[in-house]
Amino acid sequence: MKKKIGIVTYLRSNNYGARIQGYAMYKVFKDAGYEVEMIDVDYPKRYYKYCLGRIVGHSASLKEWVYKYIVAVKMIRFTKRYLPATKHLITSSTDKMTDFVNSRNYDAVVCGSDEIWSSRTKEIAPPSIYFLPEKIQAKCIAFTPSANGNHTFTDAERKWLKKTFENYGYIGVRDKLTKRLVESIAKDSTPDLIFDPTLYTDFEKTALPEKLTKSRKKKIAFVFTRPHNDFPEELLKRLDTEDIECYSIFTLVKNTTFLPISPEQFTCVFQEFDIVFTNFFHGVIFSLKNQTPVLGFDTFEKYLHRESKVKDLLTRLELPELFRSYLKYDETKLEEIATWTKSVLSGEQSYDFTDNLRIAYDVLDDSMKKVKEVIDEESTI
């Protein structure tokens, strides 16, 4: 009989990365030979802010709201189509969530990927279901969670986290910041530093908009969340755009064509572009997977004080030259980026990311071998 795995993640966030990494988590464990189920739980405030509120709150105009509504519908359909899940439980009680998880009789419960260990709001700070409370009656595994947020914990929270981390059979985290967090709380813990599961997953190609695939012009894509400090508009002023088609994904950028694509299309749309500019973590990942030149950006001031997930990713993949920090208008940086863009579009500069992607695949492959050993070992729980 196949062992049963439950996965705790941000299943319903209206964000390409959240939806696709959820699918990647599911596929990684299903392909490993397990029966897999997504645990569909939400805290009320987080659900209404990131799952429902993101459509309206992150839209600068009615036109963009309509686009984002279309995208949100496609994201919901994607999750329903590909991810077997429990019933949806919304509650502010971690104990009720824990009881719900225990009622499913899992052999192991996995938390990850995404920023599920971020403590940016009180609701998801410890004790929360995303850290897998000690009362869970199954083997506990952390597979690529991230703590990309505020990490100031009270003494009581740190004590709770220490017991929780020590209860895990395996911990593999997505970035150096999260690794340091675990090590600072559970001194004897040695979490593995691994990569996002989307780098370990093959995705099927799907049909893309004809206006994109039939064009023979050079194509640039901007994949940004707000704020992006008017970088796209300023860059376009420095390029000869008569022979360039410019597109935007997720956030509408002036003087570009918005693509309200589905998560399935997001995984392969980057193959159609000659260059991608993005501050999306998964925008960087899928550009690399589609062998498309990309610049990954930091555009938030919080990254003045700590390394961002984009910089961490590109550094560990031995591609630090593709990272840029752009927090405010900077003429020198704009000119440098414009020069780089022209060299790529002209064919003067080219990239092959095969060896870089192999780094991530090998790390994740080794990690999954350790995870399988933990799951397949006879349980004493």
PDB file of C-alpha atoms in Angstrom, residues 41-297:
ATOM      1  CA  VAL A  41      -6.262  25.215   5.338  1.00  0.00           C
ATOM      2  CA  ASP A  42      -6.200  28.989   5.761  1.00  0.00           C
ATOM      3  CA  TYR A  43      -6.142  31.562   8.519  1.00  0.00           C
ATOM      4  CA  PRO A  44      -8.955  34.096   7.890  1.00  0.00           C
ATOM      5  CA  LYS A  45      -6.936  37.328   7.692  1.00  0.00           C
ATOM      6  CA  ARG A  46      -4.300  35.836   5.444  1.00  0.00           C
ATOM      7  CA  TYR A  47      -6.898  34.242   3.187  1.00  0.00           C
ATOM      8  CA  TYR A  48      -8.846  37.458   2.645  1.00  0.00           C
ATOM      9  CA  LYS A  49      -5.681  39.510   2.122  1.00  0.00           C
ATOM     10  CA  TYR A  50      -3.601  37.287  -0.148  1.00  0.00           C
ATOM     11  CA  CYS A  51      -6.215  35.089  -1.793  1.00  0.00           C
ATOM     12  CA  LEU A  52      -9.077  37.526  -2.330  1.00  0.00           C
ATOM     13  CA  GLY A  53      -7.692  40.977  -1.546  1.00  0.00           C
ATOM     14  CA  ARG A  54      -4.663  40.721  -3.834  1.00  0.00           C
ATOM     15  CA  ILE A  55      -6.842  41.117  -6.948  1.00  0.00           C
ATOM     16  CA  VAL A  56      -8.227  44.488  -5.893  1.00  0.00           C
ATOM     17  CA  GLY A  57      -5.470  45.789  -3.638  1.00  0.00           C
ATOM     18  CA  HIS A  58      -2.679  45.329  -6.187  1.00  0.00           C
ATOM     19  CA  SER A  59      -4.568  46.792  -9.149  1.00  0.00           C
ATOM     20  CA  ALA A  60      -3.810  50.364 -10.194  1.00  0.00           C
ATOM     21  CA  SER A  61      -6.772  50.717 -12.555  1.00  0.00           C
ATOM     22  CA  LEU A  62     -10.064  49.132 -13.547  1.00  0.00           C
ATOM     23  CA  LYS A  63      -8.377  47.697 -16.637  1.00  0.00           C
ATOM     24  CA  GLU A  64      -5.725  45.988 -14.540  1.00  0.00           C
ATOM     25  CA  TRP A  65      -8.360  44.753 -12.093  1.00  0.00           C
ATOM     26  CA  VAL A  66     -10.190  43.035 -14.957  1.00  0.00           C
ATOM     27  CA  TYR A  67      -6.939  41.443 -16.149  1.00  0.00           C
ATOM     28  CA  LYS A  68      -6.120  40.220 -12.656  1.00  0.00           C
ATOM     29  CA  TYR A  69      -9.610  38.867 -12.156  1.00  0.00           C
ATOM     30  CA  ILE A  70      -9.203  36.811 -15.345  1.00  0.00           C
ATOM     31  CA  VAL A  71      -5.833  35.544 -14.115  1.00  0.00           C
ATOM     32  CA  ALA A  72      -7.268  34.695 -10.682  1.00  0.00           C
ATOM     33  CA  VAL A  73      -9.998  32.573 -12.291  1.00  0.00           C
ATOM     34  CA  LYS A  74      -7.342  30.716 -14.290  1.00  0.00           C
ATOM     35  CA  MET A  75      -5.330  30.115 -11.119  1.00  0.00           C
ATOM     36  CA  ILE A  76      -8.345  28.647  -9.337  1.00  0.00           C
ATOM     37  CA  ARG A  77      -9.056  26.352 -12.285  1.00  0.00           C
ATOM     38  CA  PHE A  78      -5.411  25.253 -12.343  1.00  0.00           C
ATOM     39  CA  THR A  79      -5.475  24.215  -8.691  1.00  0.00           C
ATOM     40  CA  LYS A  80      -8.797  22.385  -9.024  1.00  0.00           C
ATOM     41  CA  ARG A  81      -7.603  20.552 -12.113  1.00  0.00           C
ATOM     42  CA  TYR A  82      -4.196  19.377 -10.943  1.00  0.00           C
ATOM     43  CA  LEU A  83      -4.159  19.224  -7.143  1.00  0.00           C
ATOM     44  CA  PRO A  84      -6.199  16.721  -5.109  1.00  0.00           C
ATOM     45  CA  ALA A  85      -7.007  18.504  -1.871  1.00  0.00           C
ATOM     46  CA  THR A  86      -8.925  18.194   1.363  1.00  0.00           C
ATOM     47  CA  LYS A  87     -11.997  20.273   2.015  1.00  0.00           C
ATOM     48  CA  HIS A  88     -11.197  23.944   2.598  1.00  0.00           C
ATOM     49  CA  LEU A  89     -10.887  24.781   6.287  1.00  0.00           C
ATOM     50  CA  ILE A  90     -10.726  28.447   7.317  1.00  0.00           C
ATOM     51  CA  THR A  91     -10.115  28.966  11.021  1.00  0.00           C
ATOM     52  CA  SER A  92      -7.985  31.096  13.310  1.00  0.00           C
ATOM     53  CA  SER A  93      -7.337  28.060  15.532  1.00  0.00           C
ATOM     54  CA  THR A  94      -4.097  26.175  14.926  1.00  0.00           C
ATOM     55  CA  ASP A  95      -5.381  23.424  17.240  1.00  0.00           C
ATOM     56  CA  LYS A  96      -8.415  22.897  14.989  1.00  0.00           C
ATOM     57  CA  MET A  97      -6.139  22.747  11.955  1.00  0.00           C
ATOM     58  CA  THR A  98      -3.907  20.227  13.723  1.00  0.00           C
ATOM     59  CA  ASP A  99      -6.896  18.045  14.617  1.00  0.00           C
ATOM     60  CA  PHE A 100      -8.054  18.275  11.008  1.00  0.00           C
ATOM     61  CA  VAL A 101      -4.630  17.156   9.755  1.00  0.00           C
ATOM     62  CA  ASN A 102      -4.558  14.251  12.217  1.00  0.00           C
ATOM     63  CA  SER A 103      -8.009  13.125  11.054  1.00  0.00           C
ATOM     64  CA  ARG A 104      -6.568  12.467   7.572  1.00  0.00           C
ATOM     65  CA  ASN A 105      -4.277   9.663   8.863  1.00  0.00           C
ATOM     66  CA  TYR A 106      -1.152  10.678   6.963  1.00  0.00           C
ATOM     67  CA  ASP A 107       2.086   8.726   7.175  1.00  0.00           C
ATOM     68  CA  ALA A 108       3.972  11.997   6.780  1.00  0.00           C
ATOM     69  CA  VAL A 109       3.119  15.681   6.610  1.00  0.00           C
ATOM     70  CA  VAL A 110       5.310  17.973   4.520  1.00  0.00           C
ATOM     71  CA  CYS A 111       5.473  21.754   4.828  1.00  0.00           C
ATOM     72  CA  GLY A 112       6.766  23.813   1.924  1.00  0.00           C
ATOM     73  CA  SER A 113       7.504  25.401  -0.428  1.00  0.00           C
ATOM     74  CA  ASP A 114       6.910  29.172  -0.565  1.00  0.00           C
ATOM     75  CA  GLU A 115       7.351  31.689   2.271  1.00  0.00           C
ATOM     76  CA  ILE A 116       5.294  29.682   4.740  1.00  0.00           C
ATOM     77  CA  TRP A 117       7.777  30.328   7.575  1.00  0.00           C
ATOM     78  CA  SER A 118       7.605  34.084   7.213  1.00  0.00           C
ATOM     79  CA  SER A 119       6.316  35.782  10.348  1.00  0.00           C
ATOM     80  CA  ARG A 120       5.271  39.007   8.651  1.00  0.00           C
ATOM     81  CA  THR A 121       1.817  38.785  10.265  1.00  0.00           C
ATOM     82  CA  LYS A 122       0.828  37.577  13.738  1.00  0.00           C
ATOM     83  CA  GLU A 123      -1.613  35.110  12.241  1.00  0.00           C
ATOM     84  CA  ILE A 124       1.074  32.971  10.594  1.00  0.00           C
ATOM     85  CA  ALA A 125       3.735  33.497  13.267  1.00  0.00           C
ATOM     86  CA  PRO A 126       4.396  30.601  15.674  1.00  0.00           C
ATOM     87  CA  PRO A 127       2.477  28.663  16.679  1.00  0.00           C
ATOM     88  CA  SER A 128       0.977  28.151  13.213  1.00  0.00           C
ATOM     89  CA  ILE A 129       0.121  25.121  11.124  1.00  0.00           C
ATOM     90  CA  TYR A 130       2.822  26.045   8.603  1.00  0.00           C
ATOM     91  CA  PHE A 131       5.531  25.081  11.114  1.00  0.00           C
ATOM     92  CA  LEU A 132       3.872  21.669  11.733  1.00  0.00           C
ATOM     93  CA  PRO A 133       3.038  21.693  15.460  1.00  0.00           C
ATOM     94  CA  GLU A 134       4.456  18.932  17.628  1.00  0.00           C
ATOM     95  CA  LYS A 135       0.948  17.476  18.105  1.00  0.00           C
ATOM     96  CA  ILE A 136       0.776  16.336  14.482  1.00  0.00           C
ATOM     97  CA  GLN A 137       0.565  12.535  14.532  1.00  0.00           C
ATOM     98  CA  ALA A 138       2.746  11.797  11.515  1.00  0.00           C
ATOM     99  CA  LYS A 139       6.335  12.172  10.444  1.00  0.00           C
ATOM    100  CA  CYS A 140       7.100  15.845   9.867  1.00  0.00           C
ATOM    101  CA  ILE A 141       9.223  17.009   6.954  1.00  0.00           C
ATOM    102  CA  ALA A 142      10.227  20.491   5.821  1.00  0.00           C
ATOM    103  CA  PHE A 143      10.887  20.551   2.081  1.00  0.00           C
ATOM    104  CA  THR A 144      11.999  23.949   0.725  1.00  0.00           C
ATOM    105  CA  PRO A 145      10.090  26.340   3.029  1.00  0.00           C
ATOM    106  CA  SER A 146      11.274  29.947   3.168  1.00  0.00           C
ATOM    107  CA  ALA A 147      11.206  32.501   5.989  1.00  0.00           C
ATOM    108  CA  ASN A 148      11.475  35.530   3.716  1.00  0.00           C
ATOM    109  CA  GLY A 149       9.930  38.034   6.110  1.00  0.00           C
ATOM    110  CA  ASN A 150      10.172  39.455   9.608  1.00  0.00           C
ATOM    111  CA  HIS A 151      11.912  37.009  11.940  1.00  0.00           C
ATOM    112  CA  THR A 152      11.716  38.698  15.323  1.00  0.00           C
ATOM    113  CA  PHE A 153      10.339  36.011  17.613  1.00  0.00           C
ATOM    114  CA  THR A 154       9.464  36.262  21.284  1.00  0.00           C
ATOM    115  CA  ASP A 155      11.156  33.954  23.779  1.00  0.00           C
ATOM    116  CA  ALA A 156       7.971  31.877  23.970  1.00  0.00           C
ATOM    117  CA  GLU A 157       7.818  31.562  20.173  1.00  0.00           C
ATOM    118  CA  ARG A 158      11.476  30.541  19.982  1.00  0.00           C
ATOM    119  CA  LYS A 159      10.923  27.890  22.654  1.00  0.00           C
ATOM    120  CA  TRP A 160       7.925  26.541  20.728  1.00  0.00           C
ATOM    121  CA  LEU A 161       9.874  26.567  17.457  1.00  0.00           C
ATOM    122  CA  LYS A 162      12.822  24.742  19.019  1.00  0.00           C
ATOM    123  CA  LYS A 163      10.612  21.823  20.049  1.00  0.00           C
ATOM    124  CA  THR A 164       8.917  21.867  16.655  1.00  0.00           C
ATOM    125  CA  PHE A 165      12.144  21.858  14.639  1.00  0.00           C
ATOM    126  CA  GLU A 166      13.552  19.050  16.777  1.00  0.00           C
ATOM    127  CA  ASN A 167      10.464  16.978  15.957  1.00  0.00           C
ATOM    128  CA  TYR A 168      11.183  16.984  12.218  1.00  0.00           C
ATOM    129  CA  GLY A 169      12.535  13.896  10.498  1.00  0.00           C
ATOM    130  CA  TYR A 170      14.107  16.086   7.817  1.00  0.00           C
ATOM    131  CA  ILE A 171      14.577  19.815   7.214  1.00  0.00           C
ATOM    132  CA  GLY A 172      15.636  21.186   3.836  1.00  0.00           C
ATOM    133  CA  VAL A 173      15.148  24.938   3.346  1.00  0.00           C
ATOM    134  CA  ARG A 174      15.062  27.171   0.275  1.00  0.00           C
ATOM    135  CA  ASP A 175      17.536  29.934   1.151  1.00  0.00           C
ATOM    136  CA  LYS A 176      20.436  30.835   3.420  1.00  0.00           C
ATOM    137  CA  LEU A 177      18.330  33.213   5.514  1.00  0.00           C
ATOM    138  CA  THR A 178      15.969  30.385   6.487  1.00  0.00           C
ATOM    139  CA  LYS A 179      18.849  28.024   7.199  1.00  0.00           C
ATOM    140  CA  ARG A 180      20.363  30.551   9.604  1.00  0.00           C
ATOM    141  CA  LEU A 181      16.980  31.003  11.270  1.00  0.00           C
ATOM    142  CA  VAL A 182      16.604  27.283  11.996  1.00  0.00           C
ATOM    143  CA  GLU A 183      20.196  26.985  13.210  1.00  0.00           C
ATOM    144  CA  SER A 184      19.803  29.979  15.539  1.00  0.00           C
ATOM    145  CA  ILE A 185      16.770  28.433  17.234  1.00  0.00           C
ATOM    146  CA  ALA A 186      17.573  24.721  17.225  1.00  0.00           C
ATOM    147  CA  LYS A 187      21.327  24.811  17.855  1.00  0.00           C
ATOM    148  CA  ASP A 188      21.881  21.118  17.089  1.00  0.00           C
ATOM    149  CA  SER A 189      19.869  21.214  13.874  1.00  0.00           C
ATOM    150  CA  THR A 190      21.678  20.952  10.539  1.00  0.00           C
ATOM    151  CA  PRO A 191      19.096  21.847   7.872  1.00  0.00           C
ATOM    152  CA  ASP A 192      20.011  21.190   4.261  1.00  0.00           C
ATOM    153  CA  LEU A 193      20.171  24.178   1.921  1.00  0.00           C
ATOM    154  CA  ILE A 194      18.224  23.142  -1.160  1.00  0.00           C
ATOM    155  CA  PHE A 195      16.239  24.771  -3.982  1.00  0.00           C
ATOM    156  CA  ASP A 196      12.637  25.445  -4.936  1.00  0.00           C
ATOM    157  CA  PRO A 197      10.838  22.278  -6.168  1.00  0.00           C
ATOM    158  CA  THR A 198       9.976  23.911  -9.505  1.00  0.00           C
ATOM    159  CA  LEU A 199      13.651  23.429 -10.408  1.00  0.00           C
ATOM    160  CA  TYR A 200      13.175  19.670  -9.915  1.00  0.00           C
ATOM    161  CA  THR A 201       9.969  19.376 -11.916  1.00  0.00           C
ATOM    162  CA  ASP A 202       9.267  18.971 -15.621  1.00  0.00           C
ATOM    163  CA  PHE A 203       6.230  20.865 -16.890  1.00  0.00           C
ATOM    164  CA  GLU A 204       4.223  20.028 -19.981  1.00  0.00           C
ATOM    165  CA  LYS A 205       4.211  22.567 -22.783  1.00  0.00           C
ATOM    166  CA  THR A 206       0.884  24.264 -23.375  1.00  0.00           C
ATOM    167  CA  ALA A 207      -0.558  26.531 -26.056  1.00  0.00           C
ATOM    168  CA  LEU A 208       0.351  30.216 -25.817  1.00  0.00           C
ATOM    169  CA  PRO A 209      -1.412  33.332 -27.204  1.00  0.00           C
ATOM    170  CA  GLU A 210      -1.037  33.510 -30.996  1.00  0.00           C
ATOM    171  CA  LYS A 211      -0.126  37.196 -30.920  1.00  0.00           C
ATOM    172  CA  LEU A 212       2.962  36.113 -29.016  1.00  0.00           C
ATOM    173  CA  THR A 213       3.991  32.994 -30.916  1.00  0.00           C
ATOM    174  CA  LYS A 214       3.444  34.339 -34.447  1.00  0.00           C
ATOM    175  CA  SER A 215       5.427  37.534 -34.024  1.00  0.00           C
ATOM    176  CA  ARG A 216       8.957  37.565 -35.432  1.00  0.00           C
ATOM    177  CA  LYS A 217      10.042  40.721 -33.648  1.00  0.00           C
ATOM    178  CA  LYS A 218      12.364  40.758 -30.659  1.00  0.00           C
ATOM    179  CA  LYS A 219      10.324  40.428 -27.479  1.00  0.00           C
ATOM    180  CA  ILE A 220      10.904  41.738 -23.959  1.00  0.00           C
ATOM    181  CA  ALA A 221       8.859  40.799 -20.896  1.00  0.00           C
ATOM    182  CA  PHE A 222       8.451  42.646 -17.597  1.00  0.00           C
ATOM    183  CA  VAL A 223       7.263  40.463 -14.723  1.00  0.00           C
ATOM    184  CA  PHE A 224       6.969  42.710 -11.690  1.00  0.00           C
ATOM    185  CA  THR A 225       5.102  43.153  -8.455  1.00  0.00           C
ATOM    186  CA  ARG A 226       4.683  46.643  -7.077  1.00  0.00           C
ATOM    187  CA  PRO A 227       6.599  48.765  -6.393  1.00  0.00           C
ATOM    188  CA  HIS A 228       8.854  48.632  -9.453  1.00  0.00           C
ATOM    189  CA  ASN A 229       9.967  52.289  -9.297  1.00  0.00           C
ATOM    190  CA  ASP A 230       9.118  53.010 -12.938  1.00  0.00           C
ATOM    191  CA  PHE A 231      12.084  50.922 -14.040  1.00  0.00           C
ATOM    192  CA  PRO A 232      10.354  49.402 -17.110  1.00  0.00           C
ATOM    193  CA  GLU A 233       9.227  52.783 -18.436  1.00  0.00           C
ATOM    194  CA  GLU A 234      12.656  54.333 -17.908  1.00  0.00           C
ATOM    195  CA  LEU A 235      14.434  51.433 -19.606  1.00  0.00           C
ATOM    196  CA  LEU A 236      12.171  51.559 -22.660  1.00  0.00           C
ATOM    197  CA  LYS A 237      13.063  55.230 -23.157  1.00  0.00           C
ATOM    198  CA  ARG A 238      16.659  54.109 -23.721  1.00  0.00           C
ATOM    199  CA  LEU A 239      15.865  51.444 -26.319  1.00  0.00           C
ATOM    200  CA  ASP A 240      14.794  51.611 -29.950  1.00  0.00           C
ATOM    201  CA  THR A 241      11.390  50.023 -29.465  1.00  0.00           C
ATOM    202  CA  GLU A 242      10.222  50.158 -33.094  1.00  0.00           C
ATOM    203  CA  ASP A 243      11.491  46.618 -33.669  1.00  0.00           C
ATOM    204  CA  ILE A 244      10.756  45.366 -30.151  1.00  0.00           C
ATOM    205  CA  GLU A 245       7.500  44.061 -28.729  1.00  0.00           C
ATOM    206  CA  CYS A 246       7.091  44.643 -25.005  1.00  0.00           C
ATOM    207  CA  TYR A 247       4.889  42.541 -22.747  1.00  0.00           C
ATOM    208  CA  SER A 248       3.998  42.524 -19.067  1.00  0.00           C
ATOM    209  CA  ILE A 249       2.836  39.701 -16.815  1.00  0.00           C
ATOM    210  CA  PHE A 250       1.044  39.919 -13.439  1.00  0.00           C
ATOM    211  CA  THR A 251       1.319  43.722 -13.176  1.00  0.00           C
ATOM    212  CA  LEU A 252       0.382  45.965 -16.098  1.00  0.00           C
ATOM    213  CA  VAL A 253       3.312  48.112 -17.258  1.00  0.00           C
ATOM    214  CA  LYS A 254       2.812  51.241 -19.375  1.00  0.00           C
ATOM    215  CA  ASN A 255       3.401  50.860 -23.117  1.00  0.00           C
ATOM    216  CA  THR A 256       3.326  47.059 -22.962  1.00  0.00           C
ATOM    217  CA  THR A 257       0.851  44.345 -23.893  1.00  0.00           C
ATOM    218  CA  PHE A 258      -0.499  42.586 -20.814  1.00  0.00           C
ATOM    219  CA  LEU A 259      -0.685  38.783 -20.952  1.00  0.00           C
ATOM    220  CA  PRO A 260      -3.429  37.368 -18.676  1.00  0.00           C
ATOM    221  CA  ILE A 261      -1.975  33.870 -18.870  1.00  0.00           C
ATOM    222  CA  SER A 262      -2.725  30.751 -16.834  1.00  0.00           C
ATOM    223  CA  PRO A 263      -0.226  29.065 -14.474  1.00  0.00           C
ATOM    224  CA  GLU A 264       0.286  26.352 -17.110  1.00  0.00           C
ATOM    225  CA  GLN A 265       1.251  29.015 -19.637  1.00  0.00           C
ATOM    226  CA  PHE A 266       3.487  30.793 -17.124  1.00  0.00           C
ATOM    227  CA  THR A 267       5.789  27.760 -16.986  1.00  0.00           C
ATOM    228  CA  CYS A 268       6.585  27.932 -20.708  1.00  0.00           C
ATOM    229  CA  VAL A 269       5.769  31.479 -21.874  1.00  0.00           C
ATOM    230  CA  PHE A 270       9.337  32.636 -21.227  1.00  0.00           C
ATOM    231  CA  GLN A 271      10.570  30.596 -24.185  1.00  0.00           C
ATOM    232  CA  GLU A 272       8.956  33.207 -26.438  1.00  0.00           C
ATOM    233  CA  PHE A 273      10.940  36.143 -25.049  1.00  0.00           C
ATOM    234  CA  ASP A 274      14.424  37.315 -25.897  1.00  0.00           C
ATOM    235  CA  ILE A 275      14.883  38.965 -22.481  1.00  0.00           C
ATOM    236  CA  VAL A 276      12.975  38.953 -19.193  1.00  0.00           C
ATOM    237  CA  PHE A 277      13.186  41.577 -16.450  1.00  0.00           C
ATOM    238  CA  THR A 278      11.627  40.503 -13.169  1.00  0.00           C
ATOM    239  CA  ASN A 279      11.563  40.797  -9.403  1.00  0.00           C
ATOM    240  CA  PHE A 280       9.515  37.586  -9.256  1.00  0.00           C
ATOM    241  CA  PHE A 281      11.405  34.647  -7.754  1.00  0.00           C
ATOM    242  CA  HIS A 282       9.624  32.259 -10.104  1.00  0.00           C
ATOM    243  CA  GLY A 283       9.994  34.698 -12.978  1.00  0.00           C
ATOM    244  CA  VAL A 284      13.738  34.126 -12.649  1.00  0.00           C
ATOM    245  CA  ILE A 285      13.330  30.357 -12.303  1.00  0.00           C
ATOM    246  CA  PHE A 286      11.169  29.873 -15.381  1.00  0.00           C
ATOM    247  CA  SER A 287      13.306  32.197 -17.478  1.00  0.00           C
ATOM    248  CA  LEU A 288      16.296  29.997 -16.661  1.00  0.00           C
ATOM    249  CA  LYS A 289      14.324  26.793 -17.277  1.00  0.00           C
ATOM    250  CA  ASN A 290      13.306  28.147 -20.697  1.00  0.00           C
ATOM    251  CA  GLN A 291      16.893  29.249 -21.476  1.00  0.00           C
ATOM    252  CA  THR A 292      15.896  32.908 -21.705  1.00  0.00           C
ATOM    253  CA  PRO A 293      18.307  35.688 -20.630  1.00  0.00           C
ATOM    254  CA  VAL A 294      16.970  37.313 -17.473  1.00  0.00           C
ATOM    255  CA  LEU A 295      17.833  40.040 -15.005  1.00  0.00           C
ATOM    256  CA  GLY A 296      16.511  39.408 -11.506  1.00  0.00           C
ATOM    257  CA  PHE A 297      15.819  42.526  -9.444  1.00  0.00           C
TER     258      PHE A 297
END
